[in-house]
């Protein structure tokens, strides 16, 4: 059973519930985003899925290994990029990588070409013999990613891989993630960076302790469809008429502009007909998509509590 | 979960490498052995310098009123110093592993390296074994090296008076090779357990270091003439520590698991 299956997963620390009733499924080869604000339980979820924390409720399997029982086998097939790079400063880049090769009991002669490939890819080639203490933040993060890959993991968990990086380094890291995805690896990416999730992930779960929404990024955007209508005079007075529509859309009115939230494209003609019926003189009606950020923030607002 | 020696050795390899590059720690590790070796040599030397000083006899009689009239007080005091100092010497095998293990376990948390480490296949038992070896091997090596230097030093300064090598004697040889490793195991176990619970290496070191106080206290008792050190006395200490070692091992196996290590941020 490949991929990741999460069933009603929950974790509490004493009285504090960090994650509850989380269910999702990640297909092999998919890039899946876990999107949520600070303290949403992303790191806790990833820690449970890599066998570092025991779930207090529910169960999950990663590549067929139960996270609560098969920790050792599980950790052989997963790679975890932790929130902090966590490198040994006094050791060189090479020694840092070598340590993890040994921990994975790899044949070093076979493992080095892959490591070197990624080192080169990240512009760290030629710096392997320097102590990591002298590396910049971005270099450390990149080295930590290389370390995550030394054992050629099938599933990779990336906990905020670009946090704290300058735009250029962040871009290198994003490109690398895209490249890993194209190699057919299964990737779970935690982030609160919407643009990043949007660019890299096929599907995303919005979490805040529990699951708020899940689906392809396109569909989430879809949830953010609206119709922008310009009428003559104050738009406010048509609010009442729109409320009579069978699907009672959310409406924002500002000057001559109306913003009508839609669940579906097919509702647009009804909105226009309703406005005309109420005596509005319609100048234009333009379907728009709310930025993902707005959708996201709205989800979080709805999911408060 | 099977114990894989290779992974424990990987941890040992890494920690040893890290220790070799940690100049500050190396220096603080060397101060103690230097004191342990130089102080008793100095004391022996003061006795040898003026063996016929009248006050030496009064001091010797304080410790042993039955000292025969013909016996050399200086020689008696040298023997007593050598016997008593072993109690002090034991501070070294306890303390050096505390220095190293606190750094290596709490240090992993402090530098946030523990999480990636625990995300690898290494088991808690392998981790503790590797880290313990990395603390014990250097400590025992330092203790033995200090012992050799101590023997050579004492023999050189005592030669003019006793005209024969005093060291190594049976007590010290047995003590250094059997009792000292038991003490090292103890210091390491305490440091590992405490380090797993606190988040800072410095705090782990300070708390663990408290265990040397009873040792120093006992040496104080010896000097005050309250406790009389000898083979049986040290053997008893060794036996007590052996029991404590077993308890520590049991506690580490019970208390150290991934979850605890990851979630104790302190
Ligand atoms: N070991 C722990 N002990 C107690 N509470 C914890 C522990 N780890 C996490 N928590 C709590 O669980 C909640 C979720 O934390 P988590 O780190 O998973 O969030 P996150 O989504 O990764 O946040 P961020 O974006 O800031 O990284 C928080 O309220 C946090 O305080
Ligand atoms: Mg987090």
Short mmCIF file of C-alpha atoms in Angstrom, two decimals, chain B residues 5-221:
data_model
loop_
_atom_site.label_atom_id
_atom_site.label_comp_id
_atom_site.label_asym_id
_atom_site.label_seq_id
_atom_site.Cartn_x
_atom_site.Cartn_y
_atom_site.Cartn_z
CA UNK B 5 25.60 -1.83 16.26
CA UNK B 6 26.50 -0.01 13.05
CA UNK B 7 24.11 2.80 13.82
CA UNK B 8 25.35 3.07 17.40
CA UNK B 9 28.89 3.26 16.02
CA UNK B 10 27.81 5.98 13.60
CA UNK B 11 26.62 8.05 16.56
CA UNK B 12 29.89 7.35 18.36
CA UNK B 13 31.87 8.35 15.26
CA UNK B 14 29.99 11.62 14.89
CA UNK B 15 30.22 12.58 18.55
CA UNK B 16 33.89 11.72 18.73
CA UNK B 17 34.57 13.81 15.63
CA UNK B 18 32.61 16.66 17.13
CA UNK B 19 34.50 16.39 20.42
CA UNK B 20 37.83 16.52 18.63
CA UNK B 21 36.81 19.81 17.05
CA UNK B 22 35.42 21.28 20.28
CA UNK B 23 38.51 23.04 21.59
CA UNK B 24 36.74 24.69 24.52
CA UNK B 25 35.46 21.39 25.82
CA UNK B 26 38.83 19.70 25.30
CA UNK B 27 40.56 22.35 27.38
CA UNK B 28 38.06 22.09 30.23
CA UNK B 29 38.43 18.30 30.07
CA UNK B 30 42.20 18.56 30.51
CA UNK B 31 42.24 20.85 33.55
CA UNK B 32 40.90 18.21 35.90
CA UNK B 33 43.42 15.45 35.03
CA UNK B 34 46.25 17.96 35.31
CA UNK B 35 45.16 18.83 38.86
CA UNK B 36 44.61 15.18 39.73
CA UNK B 37 48.15 14.33 38.72
CA UNK B 38 50.11 17.38 39.86
CA UNK B 39 48.61 17.93 43.33
CA UNK B 40 49.54 14.54 44.87
CA UNK B 41 52.97 14.68 43.27
CA UNK B 42 53.46 18.05 44.94
CA UNK B 43 52.31 16.69 48.31
CA UNK B 44 54.61 13.68 48.09
CA UNK B 45 57.43 16.01 47.15
CA UNK B 46 56.95 18.14 50.30
CA UNK B 47 57.25 15.02 52.46
CA UNK B 48 60.33 13.81 50.60
CA UNK B 49 62.00 17.21 50.82
CA UNK B 50 62.09 17.24 54.64
CA UNK B 51 61.49 13.65 55.78
CA UNK B 52 62.94 14.29 59.23
CA UNK B 53 60.90 17.34 60.06
CA UNK B 54 59.65 16.87 63.62
CA UNK B 55 56.10 18.01 62.86
CA UNK B 56 55.59 15.22 60.33
CA UNK B 57 55.56 12.75 63.18
CA UNK B 58 52.79 14.63 65.00
CA UNK B 59 50.71 14.68 61.85
CA UNK B 60 51.27 10.95 61.32
CA UNK B 61 50.34 10.19 64.91
CA UNK B 62 47.12 12.14 64.47
CA UNK B 63 46.07 9.62 61.83
CA UNK B 64 47.59 6.56 63.44
CA UNK B 65 48.51 6.74 67.17
CA UNK B 66 49.95 3.21 66.96
CA UNK B 67 52.68 4.25 64.52
CA UNK B 68 55.87 2.48 65.75
CA UNK B 69 58.66 4.74 66.95
CA UNK B 70 61.16 3.54 64.38
CA UNK B 71 58.86 3.93 61.39
CA UNK B 72 59.41 6.86 59.03
CA UNK B 73 56.61 9.39 59.43
CA UNK B 74 57.28 10.75 55.94
CA UNK B 75 56.91 7.30 54.43
CA UNK B 76 53.70 6.75 56.38
CA UNK B 77 52.26 10.04 55.18
CA UNK B 78 53.24 9.33 51.59
CA UNK B 79 51.42 6.01 51.71
CA UNK B 80 48.41 7.64 53.30
CA UNK B 81 48.37 10.39 50.67
CA UNK B 82 48.50 7.82 47.88
CA UNK B 83 45.67 5.80 49.41
CA UNK B 84 43.48 8.84 50.14
CA UNK B 85 44.07 10.48 46.82
CA UNK B 86 42.51 7.61 44.97
CA UNK B 87 39.15 8.79 46.31
CA UNK B 88 39.82 12.20 44.80
CA UNK B 89 41.14 10.68 41.60
CA UNK B 90 37.74 9.01 41.11
CA UNK B 91 36.21 12.45 40.60
CA UNK B 92 37.87 12.48 37.18
CA UNK B 93 36.20 9.39 35.68
CA UNK B 94 32.86 10.68 36.98
CA UNK B 95 33.29 14.24 35.86
CA UNK B 96 34.78 13.92 32.38
CA UNK B 97 31.89 11.85 30.99
CA UNK B 98 29.50 14.39 32.52
CA UNK B 99 31.22 17.14 30.56
CA UNK B 100 31.04 15.18 27.33
CA UNK B 101 27.62 13.56 27.64
CA UNK B 102 25.86 16.77 28.70
CA UNK B 103 27.19 18.45 25.60
CA UNK B 104 26.32 15.59 23.34
CA UNK B 105 22.76 14.90 24.49
CA UNK B 106 21.45 18.29 25.65
CA UNK B 107 23.63 19.86 22.96
CA UNK B 108 21.62 18.04 20.29
CA UNK B 109 18.48 19.67 21.61
CA UNK B 110 20.03 23.05 22.05
CA UNK B 111 21.20 23.07 18.45
CA UNK B 112 17.96 21.51 17.20
CA UNK B 113 19.81 18.58 15.69
CA UNK B 114 17.91 15.99 17.69
CA UNK B 115 14.82 16.00 15.51
CA UNK B 116 16.54 15.18 12.21
CA UNK B 117 18.56 12.59 14.10
CA UNK B 118 15.44 10.95 15.51
CA UNK B 119 13.83 11.04 12.08
CA UNK B 120 16.55 8.64 10.91
CA UNK B 121 16.24 4.90 11.58
CA UNK B 122 18.45 5.07 14.67
CA UNK B 123 16.71 3.71 17.78
CA UNK B 124 16.79 5.36 21.20
CA UNK B 125 18.91 2.47 22.51
CA UNK B 126 21.44 2.85 19.69
CA UNK B 127 21.56 6.56 20.26
CA UNK B 128 22.20 6.22 23.98
CA UNK B 129 24.79 3.51 23.38
CA UNK B 130 26.67 5.54 20.78
CA UNK B 131 26.61 8.66 22.91
CA UNK B 132 27.65 6.78 26.02
CA UNK B 133 30.59 5.22 24.20
CA UNK B 134 31.60 8.65 22.95
CA UNK B 135 31.68 9.86 26.56
CA UNK B 136 33.14 6.73 28.17
CA UNK B 137 35.98 5.92 25.79
CA UNK B 138 37.68 9.34 26.09
CA UNK B 139 37.05 9.47 29.84
CA UNK B 140 38.57 6.09 30.53
CA UNK B 141 41.46 6.83 28.17
CA UNK B 142 42.12 10.12 29.98
CA UNK B 143 41.90 8.43 33.38
CA UNK B 144 44.36 5.75 32.37
CA UNK B 145 46.75 8.24 30.82
CA UNK B 146 46.57 10.39 33.94
CA UNK B 147 47.25 7.27 36.01
CA UNK B 148 50.40 6.51 34.05
CA UNK B 149 51.65 10.09 34.42
CA UNK B 150 50.75 10.01 38.11
CA UNK B 151 52.74 6.79 38.70
CA UNK B 152 55.79 8.10 36.86
CA UNK B 153 55.62 11.46 38.68
CA UNK B 154 55.22 9.97 42.15
CA UNK B 155 58.00 7.45 41.60
CA UNK B 156 60.39 10.15 40.44
CA UNK B 157 59.80 12.52 43.36
CA UNK B 158 59.63 9.72 45.97
CA UNK B 159 62.79 7.97 44.78
CA UNK B 160 65.30 9.93 46.92
CA UNK B 161 63.46 8.80 50.07
CA UNK B 162 62.12 5.32 49.35
CA UNK B 163 64.64 4.14 46.74
CA UNK B 164 62.05 1.94 45.06
CA UNK B 165 59.00 2.44 42.86
CA UNK B 166 55.89 3.04 44.97
CA UNK B 167 53.48 3.05 42.08
CA UNK B 168 51.61 1.37 40.56
CA UNK B 169 50.42 -0.50 43.63
CA UNK B 170 47.66 -3.09 43.85
CA UNK B 171 45.03 -0.67 45.16
CA UNK B 172 45.53 1.85 42.39
CA UNK B 173 45.87 -0.71 39.64
CA UNK B 174 42.67 -2.45 40.63
CA UNK B 175 40.97 0.86 41.27
CA UNK B 176 41.90 2.48 38.00
CA UNK B 177 41.09 -0.49 35.83
CA UNK B 178 37.99 -1.80 37.60
CA UNK B 179 36.46 0.84 39.86
CA UNK B 180 37.15 3.90 37.68
CA UNK B 181 35.23 2.55 34.65
CA UNK B 182 32.27 1.83 36.93
CA UNK B 183 32.37 5.44 38.09
CA UNK B 184 32.64 6.65 34.51
CA UNK B 185 29.55 4.63 33.64
CA UNK B 186 27.79 6.28 36.56
CA UNK B 187 28.73 9.84 35.57
CA UNK B 188 27.68 9.18 32.00
CA UNK B 189 24.35 7.64 33.00
CA UNK B 190 23.47 10.58 35.21
CA UNK B 191 24.42 13.08 32.51
CA UNK B 192 22.48 11.24 29.80
CA UNK B 193 19.33 11.05 31.88
CA UNK B 194 19.50 14.65 33.02
CA UNK B 195 20.39 15.89 29.52
CA UNK B 196 17.38 14.13 28.10
CA UNK B 197 15.18 16.15 30.43
CA UNK B 198 16.66 19.63 30.23
CA UNK B 199 17.15 21.68 27.13
CA UNK B 200 20.50 23.30 27.75
CA UNK B 201 23.88 21.64 27.89
CA UNK B 202 25.11 24.02 30.55
CA UNK B 203 22.23 23.25 32.86
CA UNK B 204 22.68 19.51 32.29
CA UNK B 205 26.34 19.85 33.18
CA UNK B 206 25.69 21.81 36.34
CA UNK B 207 23.02 19.46 37.60
CA UNK B 208 24.98 16.32 36.79
CA UNK B 209 28.12 17.71 38.35
CA UNK B 210 26.41 17.67 41.73
CA UNK B 211 27.03 13.91 41.89
CA UNK B 212 30.75 14.47 42.48
CA UNK B 213 29.99 16.25 45.77
CA UNK B 214 29.58 13.05 47.83
CA UNK B 215 32.94 11.90 46.50
CA UNK B 216 34.66 15.10 47.50
CA UNK B 217 32.87 14.93 50.85
CA UNK B 218 34.24 11.46 51.49
CA UNK B 219 37.76 12.56 50.71
CA UNK B 220 37.21 15.39 53.20
CA UNK B 221 36.22 12.76 55.75
#
